[in-house]
Coordinates of C-alpha atoms in Angstrom, one line a residue:
X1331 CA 97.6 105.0 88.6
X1332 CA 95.3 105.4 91.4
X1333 CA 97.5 102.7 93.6
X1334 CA 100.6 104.2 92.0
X1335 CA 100.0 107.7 93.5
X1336 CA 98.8 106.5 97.4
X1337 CA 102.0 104.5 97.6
X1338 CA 103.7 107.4 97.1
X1339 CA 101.6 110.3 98.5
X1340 CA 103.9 110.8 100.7
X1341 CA 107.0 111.4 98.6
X1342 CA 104.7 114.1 96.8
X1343 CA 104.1 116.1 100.1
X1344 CA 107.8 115.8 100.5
X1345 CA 108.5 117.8 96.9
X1346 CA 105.6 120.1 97.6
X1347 CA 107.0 121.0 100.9
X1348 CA 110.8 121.5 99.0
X1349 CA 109.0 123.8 96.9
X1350 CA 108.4 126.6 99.6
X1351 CA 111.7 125.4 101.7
X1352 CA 114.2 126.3 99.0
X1353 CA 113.2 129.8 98.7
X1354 CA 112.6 130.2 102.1
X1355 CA 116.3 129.0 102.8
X1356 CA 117.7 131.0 100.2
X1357 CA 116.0 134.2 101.4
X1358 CA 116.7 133.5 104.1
X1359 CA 120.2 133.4 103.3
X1360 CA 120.7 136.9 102.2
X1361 CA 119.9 136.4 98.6
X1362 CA 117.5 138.0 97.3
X1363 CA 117.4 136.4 93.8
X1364 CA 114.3 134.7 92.5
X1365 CA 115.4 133.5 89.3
X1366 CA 118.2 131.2 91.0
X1367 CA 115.3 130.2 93.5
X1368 CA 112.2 129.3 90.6
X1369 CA 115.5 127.2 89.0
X1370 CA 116.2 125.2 92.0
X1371 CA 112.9 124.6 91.9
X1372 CA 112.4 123.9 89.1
X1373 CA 115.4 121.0 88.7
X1374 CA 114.1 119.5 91.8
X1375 CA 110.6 119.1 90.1
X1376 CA 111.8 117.5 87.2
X1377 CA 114.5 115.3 88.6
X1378 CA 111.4 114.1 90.8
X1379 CA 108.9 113.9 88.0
X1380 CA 111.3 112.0 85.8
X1381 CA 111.6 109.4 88.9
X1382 CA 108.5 108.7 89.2
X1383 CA 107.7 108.6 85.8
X1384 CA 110.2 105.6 85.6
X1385 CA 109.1 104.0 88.5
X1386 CA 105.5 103.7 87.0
X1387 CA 106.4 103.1 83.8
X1388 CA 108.1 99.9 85.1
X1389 CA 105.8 99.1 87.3
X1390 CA 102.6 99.5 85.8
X1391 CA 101.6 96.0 85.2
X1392 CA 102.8 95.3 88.9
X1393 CA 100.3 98.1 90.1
X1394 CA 97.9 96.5 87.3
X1395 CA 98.0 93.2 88.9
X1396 CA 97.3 94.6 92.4
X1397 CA 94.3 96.5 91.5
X1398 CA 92.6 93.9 88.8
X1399 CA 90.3 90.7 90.5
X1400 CA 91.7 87.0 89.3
X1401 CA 89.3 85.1 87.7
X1402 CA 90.8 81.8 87.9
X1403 CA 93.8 80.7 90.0
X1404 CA 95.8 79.8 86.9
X1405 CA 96.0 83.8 86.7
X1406 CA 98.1 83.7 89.6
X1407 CA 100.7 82.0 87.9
X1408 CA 100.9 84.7 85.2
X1409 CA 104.0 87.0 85.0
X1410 CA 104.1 90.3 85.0
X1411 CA 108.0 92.0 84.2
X1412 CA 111.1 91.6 85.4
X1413 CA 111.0 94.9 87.7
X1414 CA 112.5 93.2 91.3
X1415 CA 109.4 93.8 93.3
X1416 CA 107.0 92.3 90.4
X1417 CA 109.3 89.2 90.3
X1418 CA 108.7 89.0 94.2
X1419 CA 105.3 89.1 93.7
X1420 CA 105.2 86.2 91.2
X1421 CA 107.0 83.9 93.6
X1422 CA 105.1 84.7 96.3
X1423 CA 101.7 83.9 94.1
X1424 CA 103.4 81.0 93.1
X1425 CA 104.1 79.8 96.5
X1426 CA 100.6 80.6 97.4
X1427 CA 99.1 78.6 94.4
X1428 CA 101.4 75.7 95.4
X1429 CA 100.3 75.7 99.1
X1430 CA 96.9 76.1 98.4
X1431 CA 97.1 73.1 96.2
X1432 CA 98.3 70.9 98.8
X1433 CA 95.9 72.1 100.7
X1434 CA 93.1 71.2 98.5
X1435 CA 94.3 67.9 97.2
X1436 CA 94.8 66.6 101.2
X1437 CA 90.9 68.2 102.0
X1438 CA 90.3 65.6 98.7
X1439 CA 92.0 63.3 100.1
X1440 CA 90.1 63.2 103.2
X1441 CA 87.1 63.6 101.4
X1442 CA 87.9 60.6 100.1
X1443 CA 88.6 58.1 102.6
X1444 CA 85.3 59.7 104.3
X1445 CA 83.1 58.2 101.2
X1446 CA 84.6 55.0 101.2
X1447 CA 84.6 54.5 105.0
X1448 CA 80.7 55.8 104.5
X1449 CA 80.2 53.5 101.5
X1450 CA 81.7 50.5 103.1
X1451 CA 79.3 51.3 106.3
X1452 CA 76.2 51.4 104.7
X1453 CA 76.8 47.9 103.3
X1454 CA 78.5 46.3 106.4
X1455 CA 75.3 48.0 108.1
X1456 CA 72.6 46.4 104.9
X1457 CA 73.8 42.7 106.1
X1458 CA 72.4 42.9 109.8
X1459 CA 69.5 44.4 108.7
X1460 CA 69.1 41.6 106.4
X1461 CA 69.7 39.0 109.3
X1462 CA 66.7 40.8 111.5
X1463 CA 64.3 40.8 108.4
X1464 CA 65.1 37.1 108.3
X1465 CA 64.6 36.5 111.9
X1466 CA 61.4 38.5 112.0
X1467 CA 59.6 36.3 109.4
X1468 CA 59.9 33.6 111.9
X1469 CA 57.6 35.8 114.7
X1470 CA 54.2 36.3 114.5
X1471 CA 52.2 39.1 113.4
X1472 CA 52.4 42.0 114.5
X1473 CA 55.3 42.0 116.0
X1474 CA 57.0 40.3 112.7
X1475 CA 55.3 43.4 110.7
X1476 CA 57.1 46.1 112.9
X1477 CA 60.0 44.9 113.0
X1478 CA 60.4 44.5 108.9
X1479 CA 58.8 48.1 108.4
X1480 CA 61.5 49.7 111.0
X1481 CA 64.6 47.8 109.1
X1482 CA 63.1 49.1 105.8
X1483 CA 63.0 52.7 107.0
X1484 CA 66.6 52.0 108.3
X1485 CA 67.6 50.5 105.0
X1486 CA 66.2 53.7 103.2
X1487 CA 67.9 56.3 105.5
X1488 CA 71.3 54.1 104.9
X1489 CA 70.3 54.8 101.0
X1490 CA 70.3 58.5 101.3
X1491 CA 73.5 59.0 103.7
X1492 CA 75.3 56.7 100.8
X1493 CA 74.0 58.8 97.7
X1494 CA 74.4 61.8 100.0
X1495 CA 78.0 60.8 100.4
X1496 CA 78.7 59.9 96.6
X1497 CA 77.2 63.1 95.1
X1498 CA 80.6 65.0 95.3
X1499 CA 81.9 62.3 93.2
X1500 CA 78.7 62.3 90.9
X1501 CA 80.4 63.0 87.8
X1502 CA 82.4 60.0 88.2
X1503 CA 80.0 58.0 89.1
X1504 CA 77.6 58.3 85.6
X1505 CA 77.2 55.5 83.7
X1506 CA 75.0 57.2 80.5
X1507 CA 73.1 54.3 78.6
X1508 CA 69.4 53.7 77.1
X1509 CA 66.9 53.2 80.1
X1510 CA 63.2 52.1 79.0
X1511 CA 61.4 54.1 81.5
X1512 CA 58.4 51.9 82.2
X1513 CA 61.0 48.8 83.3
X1514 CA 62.3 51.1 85.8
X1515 CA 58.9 52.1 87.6
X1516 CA 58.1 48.2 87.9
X1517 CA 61.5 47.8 89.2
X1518 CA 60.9 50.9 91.2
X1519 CA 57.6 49.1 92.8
X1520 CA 58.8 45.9 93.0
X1521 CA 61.3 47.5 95.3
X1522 CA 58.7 49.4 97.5
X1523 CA 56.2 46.9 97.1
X1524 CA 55.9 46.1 100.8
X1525 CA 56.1 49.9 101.4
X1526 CA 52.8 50.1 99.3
X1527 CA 51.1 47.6 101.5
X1528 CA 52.2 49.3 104.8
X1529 CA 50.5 52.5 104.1
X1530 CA 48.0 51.4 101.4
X1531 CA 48.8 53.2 99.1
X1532 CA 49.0 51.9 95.7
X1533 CA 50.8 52.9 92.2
X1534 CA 49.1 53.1 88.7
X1535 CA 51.4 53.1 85.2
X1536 CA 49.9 55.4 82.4
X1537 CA 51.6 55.4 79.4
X1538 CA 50.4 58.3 76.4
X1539 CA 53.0 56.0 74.2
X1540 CA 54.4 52.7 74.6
X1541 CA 58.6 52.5 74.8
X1542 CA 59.6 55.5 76.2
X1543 CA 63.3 55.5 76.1
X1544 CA 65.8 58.1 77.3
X1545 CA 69.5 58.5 77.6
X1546 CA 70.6 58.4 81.9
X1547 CA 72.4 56.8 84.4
X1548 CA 69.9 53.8 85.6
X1549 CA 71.0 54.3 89.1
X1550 CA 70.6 57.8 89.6
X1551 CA 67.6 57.7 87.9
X1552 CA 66.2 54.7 90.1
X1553 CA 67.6 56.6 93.3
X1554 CA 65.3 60.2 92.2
X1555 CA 62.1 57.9 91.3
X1556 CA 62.6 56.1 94.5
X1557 CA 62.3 59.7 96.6
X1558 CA 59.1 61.0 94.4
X1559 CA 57.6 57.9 94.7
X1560 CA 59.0 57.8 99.3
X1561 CA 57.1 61.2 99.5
X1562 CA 54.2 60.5 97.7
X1563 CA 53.5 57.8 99.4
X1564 CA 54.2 59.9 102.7
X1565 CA 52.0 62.6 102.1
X1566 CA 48.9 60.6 101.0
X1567 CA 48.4 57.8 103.3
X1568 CA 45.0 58.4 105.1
X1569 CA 44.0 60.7 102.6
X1570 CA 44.0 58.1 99.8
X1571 CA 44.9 55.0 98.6
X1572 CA 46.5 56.1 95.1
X1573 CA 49.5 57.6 93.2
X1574 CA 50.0 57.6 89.6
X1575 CA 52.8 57.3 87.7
X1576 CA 52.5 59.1 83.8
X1577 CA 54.7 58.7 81.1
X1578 CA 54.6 61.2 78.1
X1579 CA 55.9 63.3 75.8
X1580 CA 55.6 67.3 75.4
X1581 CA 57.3 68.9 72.8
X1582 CA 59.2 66.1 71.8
X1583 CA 60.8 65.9 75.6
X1584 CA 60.3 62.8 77.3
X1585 CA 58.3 63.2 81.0
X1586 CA 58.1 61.1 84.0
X1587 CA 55.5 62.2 86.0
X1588 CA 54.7 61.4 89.7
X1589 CA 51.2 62.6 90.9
X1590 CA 49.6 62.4 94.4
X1591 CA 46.5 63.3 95.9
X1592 CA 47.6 63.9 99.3
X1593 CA 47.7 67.2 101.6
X1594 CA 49.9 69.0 99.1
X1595 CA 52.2 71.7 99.7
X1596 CA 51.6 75.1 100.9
X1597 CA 52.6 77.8 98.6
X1598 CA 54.7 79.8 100.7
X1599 CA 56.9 76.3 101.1
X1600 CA 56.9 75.5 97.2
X1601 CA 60.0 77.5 96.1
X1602 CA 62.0 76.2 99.2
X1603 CA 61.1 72.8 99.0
X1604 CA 64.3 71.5 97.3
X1605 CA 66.8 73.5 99.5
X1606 CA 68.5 71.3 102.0
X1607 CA 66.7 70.5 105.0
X1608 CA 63.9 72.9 104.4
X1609 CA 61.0 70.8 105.6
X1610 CA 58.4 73.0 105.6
X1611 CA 54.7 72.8 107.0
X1612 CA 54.5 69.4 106.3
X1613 CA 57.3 68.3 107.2
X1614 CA 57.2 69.6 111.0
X1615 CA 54.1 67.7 111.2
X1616 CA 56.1 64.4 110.1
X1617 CA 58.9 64.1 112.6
X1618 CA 60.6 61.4 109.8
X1619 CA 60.8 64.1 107.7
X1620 CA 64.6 65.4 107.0
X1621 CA 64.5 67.8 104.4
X1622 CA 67.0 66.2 102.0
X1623 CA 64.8 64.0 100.2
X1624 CA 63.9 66.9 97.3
X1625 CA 67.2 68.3 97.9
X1626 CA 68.9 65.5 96.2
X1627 CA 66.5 65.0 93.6
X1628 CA 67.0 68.3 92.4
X1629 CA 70.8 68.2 92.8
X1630 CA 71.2 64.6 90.9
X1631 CA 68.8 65.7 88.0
X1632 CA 70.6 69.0 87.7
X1633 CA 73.8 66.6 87.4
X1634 CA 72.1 64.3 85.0
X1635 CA 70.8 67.4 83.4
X1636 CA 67.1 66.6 83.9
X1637 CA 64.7 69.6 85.0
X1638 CA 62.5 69.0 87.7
X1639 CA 59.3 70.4 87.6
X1640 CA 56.3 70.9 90.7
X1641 CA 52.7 72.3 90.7
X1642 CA 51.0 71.5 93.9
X1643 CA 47.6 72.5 95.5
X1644 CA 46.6 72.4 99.4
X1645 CA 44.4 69.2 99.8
X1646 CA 44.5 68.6 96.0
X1647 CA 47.5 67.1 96.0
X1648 CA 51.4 67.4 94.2
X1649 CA 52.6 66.6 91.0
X1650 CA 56.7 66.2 90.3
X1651 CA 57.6 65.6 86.8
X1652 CA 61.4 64.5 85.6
X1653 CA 61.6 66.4 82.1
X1654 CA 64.2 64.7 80.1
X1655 CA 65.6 67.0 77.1
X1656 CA 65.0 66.2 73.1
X1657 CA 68.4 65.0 72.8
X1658 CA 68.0 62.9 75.7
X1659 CA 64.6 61.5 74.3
X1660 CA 65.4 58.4 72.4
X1661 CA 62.0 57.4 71.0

């Protein structure tokens, strides 16, 4: 209604100003008559009333449509009736819909060809790196040393822009199955083994209760352990020479718990930690540090539907725990 009458606000100041023009015209036309005056009036009113009356009447859903939000776009492909100016307005959302389709699909599209171009990269990029490791077993130490822990730091950043890349696709990219969580974290460490011996700092498995099994994508899950155990690792060395790995359960969840007694983080950093490339205190003191490493850690197990816990103390050290739900437990 409100829509209704500012559209035609104007048409009303019209028939309020006929009201005091007729009667002005016919006095000032010699008659003197008021009944034939308040009658003209009075038809005039009416035939204008009646008009607009019809006009909302038919157009009410129209004016409807204008006023209410859309929740989805499939909303805009809703009809309203078959008043002229309503059916204009369908085709026009139509077109609209359509166009911003096309749109969308070509952004995909693009999106697309970006992945695998970044995908195929990464790998063209592994085999190099490969070659140099090779060669640099052949020098002595320490130049043989230096060379093998700058291609591993290469090798990791080439990880992350690759699983930075896929997580738009993440949903296609699950593969759900049984993982035994203590295989992983030796395959885990195997992995950084040398990475271990660089900064001496060394891994130890507890396990409150043998077999822990839950239901995740292998993969993923290997990626987010990779980055707990990356920044652990990071934060401790020269503070101490440990991190330890706990697997539990707690309230009949499964939990993979990552703990380090490094520098720890600051609380004012804590609850901005996992937003991307918030690096925080720490991380200005570590120029390697890029502020994505948490990020995708919360944004995988958010995908995987795993909550991600942290408690963390200044010079006590941080703990990061991968809670895995009671339908996900499968021991």
């Amino acid at each position: 209604m409100r829509l209704f009458l500012r559209e035609h606000f104007l048409l009303i100041v019209i028939l309020v100003i006929q009201v005091f023009i007729i009667p002005i015209l016919f006095w000032l036309d010699g008659y003197r008559g008021l009944s034939v005056s308040i009658y003209a009036v009075f038809l005039s009113f009416v035939f204008l009333t009646a008009v607009f009356i019809y006009r909302y009447i038919s157009r009410k859903k129209f004016y409807q449509r204008l006023q209410n939000s859309i929740d989805s776009l499939d909303e805009s492909l809703e009809t309203t009736e078959q008043a002229p100016i309503s059916e204009a307005l369908d085709q026009l959302l139509r077109a609209q819909y359509r166009l911003y389709q096309e749109a969308l699909q070509k952004a995909e599209d693009r999106q697309d060809e970006h992945l695998l171009f970044m995908d195929r990269w990464v790998h063209q990029m592994k085999t190099p790196l490969s070659v140099i490791e090779l060669t640099a077993q052949t020098l002595d130490e320490p130049e043989s040393s230096s060379i093998r822990e700058e291609t591993e730091r290469m090798r990791n950043g080439l990880n992350t822009v690759l699983y930075m890349a896929r997580l738009r696709t993440i949903a296609e990219d699950f593969h759900i199955k049984p993982v035994l969580l203590s295989k992983l974290i030796h395959e885990v460490n195997q992995e950084n083994k040398r990475f271990y011996i660089r900064n001496e700092v060394y891994p130890q498995l507890k396990e409150d209760k043998l077999g822990i099994t839950v239901a995740t994508d292998e993969k993923w899950l290997f990626f987010l352990l990779t980055q707990l155990v990356h920044n652990a690792v990071k934060y401790s060395t020269g503070k101490t020479n440990r991190i330890v790995l706990s697997l539990y359960e707690r309230s009949g969840e499964a939990v993979l718990e990552v703990k380090d007694f490094g520098i720890g983080i600051p609380v004012v950093d804590q609850k901005r930690v996992f937003h991307k490339f918030y690096t925080g205190e720490n991380g200005r003191r570590n120029r390697e540090s890029t502020g994505m490493g948490l990020y995708l850690v919360k944004e995988v197990a958010e995908k995987l539907e795993h909550s991600i816990e942290l408690e963390s103390k200044v010079d006590e050290g941080t703990t990061v725990r991968i809670v895995f739900s009671n339908t996900q437990n499968l021991t």
